[in-house]
């Protein structure tokens, strides 16, 4: 059926003038005043509500988001202490293979967890609990046995002095999956609807080293319509390319694991290999040491390469800001972490480093493009909450972390309006010829920016089609 199109009447554009916007097919075809309604065209009275390009979340993990929906929360805000964790694991519904999967664990709940600790909480079923950072899995004894950790050789398997696995497994997501009962990639339709409800019409999936099954699952989710959002992939292996009309291959994700830093030569070889294939890199970098190593490895790998990005840049010493700018690097940051777990950072990180946390304002001032993102499910997904966090940088306790790094709500919104291939760069506009990936707000922009909130989102279009809104999940 040919779509008759949509006439968005009296929308506010660019936070300034008002106009009518015509959407035909999948694009914006006309902008003007008092545009005549065409036969069959649906009219939306915007009443001066802001019409924005759809938001792009520049770093998240779609399949982990889908898995999170089927998992037991093991960390704040749902679970905050040992008794809460015990209840959560005791009452958890196992999956079809009898496993219990927990997520979001952090040491403030019940300290460092190993197999013996988890056995006391849930001895009857295999249990695996993921750390909030995503870098660590903790397995009980049944899970350790089922995954065959005792005889396996993965370097991430933590062992006690006798050589027995402790149940703690670092940076071994893909490997662990191969040791678990086979599972089909989870459907993405619910996640896609939640993204749409927030106004997100494009995402960058930052999961490293996507295997053929994961790539295939993405292709099918996009082609079959389960995932209407545009999809930019950082985990496409070197030499491969993503296929499909709305799927693109992004920079090549390199994880500089803080649990075991790579050697300088190894890292610069990997960077050179990516650049040699025409791919910029996207380096996961959360410690000062990782950042210094990355900068040295980039220098060794060759001249600046357009599009190289630093993911997280959680700790940026002031003396490195100039280097980041000189190298033409861009940063994809997550101020949502400050709102979500800022108190933990402020407690665990030396006071003199607090100003280095998730820098934003100082990077921009130095000319570094900064893209915004959630890192969901590890950080809060709601982009409006992330924008607020960029503006206020307040932890749950009310303490402000790095007040000098605050930016305006407009700057934060603009970071979400930059396209997947240019995070923090060009700001997309509602314009003739642009794809009709649009977000209509209930209010004018100035009002929305005073108190960014998902409740302001009225209608979301992807390729000219309204995407069915579902209420965001609480929490
Ligand atoms: Zn991530």
Coordinates of N, CA and C in Angstrom, one line a residue, residues 98-185:
X98 N 17.4 -24.3 32.7 CA 17.6 -24.4 34.2 C 18.6 -23.4 34.8
X99 N 19.1 -22.5 34.0 CA 20.1 -21.6 34.5 C 19.4 -20.3 35.0
X100 N 20.1 -19.7 36.0 CA 19.7 -18.4 36.5 C 20.7 -17.4 36.1
X101 N 20.2 -16.3 35.5 CA 21.2 -15.3 35.0 C 20.9 -14.0 35.7
X102 N 21.9 -13.5 36.4 CA 21.7 -12.2 37.2 C 22.5 -11.1 36.5
X103 N 22.1 -9.9 36.7 CA 22.9 -8.8 36.1 C 23.0 -7.6 37.1
X104 N 23.9 -6.7 36.8 CA 24.0 -5.4 37.5 C 24.6 -5.5 38.8
X105 N 25.4 -6.6 39.1 CA 26.0 -6.7 40.4 C 27.1 -5.7 40.7
X106 N 27.2 -5.2 41.9 CA 28.3 -4.4 42.3 C 28.7 -4.7 43.7
X107 N 29.9 -4.5 44.0 CA 30.5 -5.0 45.3 C 29.8 -4.4 46.5
X108 N 29.1 -3.2 46.4 CA 28.5 -2.6 47.5 C 27.3 -3.5 48.0
X109 N 26.8 -4.5 47.2 CA 25.7 -5.3 47.6 C 26.2 -6.4 48.6
X110 N 27.2 -7.1 48.2 CA 27.7 -8.2 49.1 C 29.2 -8.5 48.9
X111 N 30.0 -7.6 48.6 CA 31.4 -7.7 48.4 C 31.8 -8.5 47.2
X112 N 33.0 -9.0 47.1 CA 33.5 -9.8 46.0 C 32.8 -11.1 46.1
X113 N 32.3 -11.6 44.9 CA 31.5 -12.8 44.9 C 32.3 -13.9 44.1
X114 N 32.5 -15.1 44.7 CA 33.1 -16.2 44.0 C 32.1 -17.3 44.1
X115 N 32.5 -18.5 43.5 CA 31.6 -19.6 43.5 C 31.1 -20.0 44.8
X116 N 31.9 -20.0 45.8 CA 31.5 -20.5 47.2 C 30.4 -19.6 47.7
X117 N 30.6 -18.2 47.5 CA 29.6 -17.3 48.0 C 28.2 -17.5 47.3
X118 N 28.3 -17.7 46.0 CA 27.1 -17.9 45.3 C 26.4 -19.2 45.6
X119 N 27.2 -20.3 45.9 CA 26.6 -21.6 46.3 C 25.8 -21.4 47.6
X120 N 26.3 -20.5 48.5 CA 25.5 -20.3 49.7 C 24.1 -19.6 49.4
X121 N 24.1 -18.8 48.4 CA 22.9 -18.1 48.0 C 21.9 -19.0 47.2
X122 N 22.5 -19.8 46.3 CA 21.7 -20.6 45.4 C 22.5 -21.8 45.0
X123 N 22.4 -22.9 45.8 CA 23.2 -24.1 45.5 C 22.5 -25.0 44.5
X124 N 21.2 -24.8 44.2 CA 20.4 -25.9 43.5 C 20.5 -25.8 42.0
X125 N 20.8 -24.6 41.5 CA 20.8 -24.4 40.0 C 22.1 -23.7 39.6
X126 N 22.5 -24.0 38.3 CA 23.6 -23.2 37.8 C 23.3 -21.7 37.8
X127 N 24.1 -20.9 38.3 CA 23.9 -19.4 38.4 C 25.1 -18.7 37.8
X128 N 24.8 -17.7 37.0 CA 25.8 -16.8 36.6 C 25.3 -15.3 36.8
X129 N 26.2 -14.5 37.4 CA 25.8 -13.2 37.7 C 26.8 -12.2 37.0
X130 N 26.3 -11.3 36.3 CA 27.2 -10.3 35.6 C 27.5 -9.1 36.5
X131 N 28.7 -8.7 36.5 CA 29.0 -7.4 37.2 C 28.5 -6.2 36.4
X132 N 28.1 -5.2 37.1 CA 27.5 -4.0 36.5 C 28.4 -3.4 35.4
X133 N 29.7 -3.6 35.5 CA 30.6 -3.1 34.4 C 30.5 -3.9 33.1
X134 N 29.9 -5.1 33.2 CA 29.9 -6.0 32.0 C 31.2 -6.7 31.8
X135 N 32.2 -6.5 32.7 CA 33.6 -7.0 32.4 C 33.8 -8.4 33.2
X136 N 32.9 -8.7 34.1 CA 33.1 -9.9 34.9 C 31.8 -10.7 35.1
X137 N 32.0 -12.0 35.0 CA 30.9 -12.9 35.3 C 31.3 -13.7 36.6
X138 N 30.3 -13.9 37.4 CA 30.6 -14.7 38.7 C 29.7 -15.9 38.6
X139 N 30.3 -17.1 38.7 CA 29.5 -18.4 38.6 C 29.5 -19.2 39.9
X140 N 28.4 -19.8 40.2 CA 28.4 -20.7 41.3 C 29.0 -22.1 40.9
X141 N 29.2 -23.0 41.8 CA 29.9 -24.3 41.5 C 29.2 -25.1 40.4
X142 N 27.9 -25.1 40.4 CA 27.2 -25.9 39.4 C 27.5 -25.3 38.0
X143 N 27.5 -23.9 38.0 CA 27.8 -23.3 36.7 C 29.3 -23.5 36.3
X144 N 30.2 -23.4 37.3 CA 31.6 -23.6 37.0 C 31.8 -25.0 36.4
X145 N 31.1 -26.0 37.0 CA 31.2 -27.4 36.4 C 30.6 -27.5 35.1
X146 N 29.4 -26.9 34.9 CA 28.7 -27.0 33.6 C 29.5 -26.4 32.5
X147 N 30.2 -25.3 32.8 CA 31.0 -24.5 31.8 C 32.4 -25.2 31.6
X148 N 32.7 -26.1 32.5 CA 34.0 -26.8 32.3 C 35.2 -25.9 32.6
X149 N 35.1 -25.0 33.6 CA 36.1 -24.0 33.8 C 37.4 -24.7 34.3
X150 N 37.3 -25.8 35.0 CA 38.5 -26.4 35.6 C 39.5 -26.8 34.6
X151 N 39.1 -27.3 33.4 CA 40.0 -27.7 32.4 C 40.2 -26.8 31.3
X152 N 39.5 -25.6 31.3 CA 39.5 -24.7 30.2 C 40.7 -23.8 30.3
X153 N 41.1 -23.1 29.2 CA 42.4 -22.4 29.2 C 42.2 -20.9 29.0
X154 N 40.9 -20.4 29.0 CA 40.7 -18.9 28.7 C 41.5 -18.1 29.8
X155 N 42.2 -17.1 29.3 CA 43.0 -16.3 30.3 C 42.2 -15.5 31.3
X156 N 40.9 -15.3 31.0 CA 40.1 -14.6 32.0 C 39.6 -15.4 33.1
X157 N 39.9 -16.7 33.1 CA 39.4 -17.6 34.3 C 40.3 -17.3 35.5
X158 N 39.7 -16.7 36.5 CA 40.5 -16.5 37.7 C 40.7 -17.8 38.5
X159 N 41.9 -18.0 39.0 CA 42.2 -19.3 39.7 C 42.7 -19.0 41.1
X160 N 42.5 -19.9 42.0 CA 43.1 -19.7 43.4 C 44.5 -20.3 43.3
X161 N 45.2 -20.2 44.4 CA 46.7 -20.6 44.4 C 46.8 -22.1 44.0
X162 N 45.8 -22.9 44.2 CA 45.9 -24.3 43.9 C 45.5 -24.5 42.4
X163 N 45.1 -23.5 41.7 CA 44.8 -23.6 40.3 C 43.3 -23.9 40.0
X164 N 42.5 -23.9 41.1 CA 41.1 -24.2 40.9 C 40.4 -22.9 40.5
X165 N 39.4 -23.0 39.6 CA 38.7 -21.7 39.2 C 37.9 -21.2 40.4
X166 N 38.0 -19.8 40.6 CA 37.3 -19.2 41.7 C 35.8 -18.9 41.4
X167 N 35.4 -19.1 40.1 CA 34.1 -18.8 39.7 C 34.0 -17.4 39.1
X168 N 35.1 -16.7 39.1 CA 35.2 -15.3 38.5 C 35.8 -15.4 37.1
X169 N 35.2 -14.8 36.2 CA 35.6 -14.9 34.8 C 35.6 -13.5 34.2
X170 N 36.8 -13.1 33.8 CA 36.9 -11.7 33.3 C 36.9 -11.6 31.8
X171 N 36.1 -10.6 31.3 CA 36.1 -10.3 29.8 C 36.1 -11.6 29.0
X172 N 35.1 -12.4 29.2 CA 35.0 -13.6 28.5 C 33.6 -13.9 28.0
X173 N 32.9 -12.9 27.7 CA 31.5 -13.0 27.3 C 31.3 -14.0 26.1
X174 N 32.0 -13.8 25.0 CA 31.9 -14.6 23.9 C 32.2 -16.1 24.2
X175 N 33.4 -16.2 24.9 CA 33.9 -17.5 25.2 C 32.8 -18.2 26.1
X176 N 32.3 -17.5 27.1 CA 31.4 -18.2 28.0 C 30.2 -18.7 27.3
X177 N 29.7 -17.9 26.3 CA 28.5 -18.2 25.6 C 28.7 -19.6 24.9
X178 N 30.0 -19.9 24.4 CA 30.3 -21.1 23.8 C 30.2 -22.3 24.8
X179 N 30.3 -22.0 26.1 CA 30.3 -23.1 27.1 C 29.0 -23.3 27.7
X180 N 28.0 -22.5 27.3 CA 26.7 -22.6 27.9 C 25.7 -23.3 27.0
X181 N 24.6 -23.8 27.5 CA 23.6 -24.4 26.6 C 23.3 -23.5 25.5
X182 N 23.1 -24.0 24.2 CA 22.9 -23.1 23.1 C 21.6 -22.3 23.3
X183 N 21.7 -21.0 22.9 CA 20.5 -20.2 23.0 C 20.4 -19.4 21.7
X184 N 19.2 -19.3 21.3 CA 19.0 -18.5 20.1 C 19.2 -17.0 20.4
X185 N 19.7 -16.1 19.5 CA 19.8 -14.7 19.8 C 18.4 -14.2 20.2

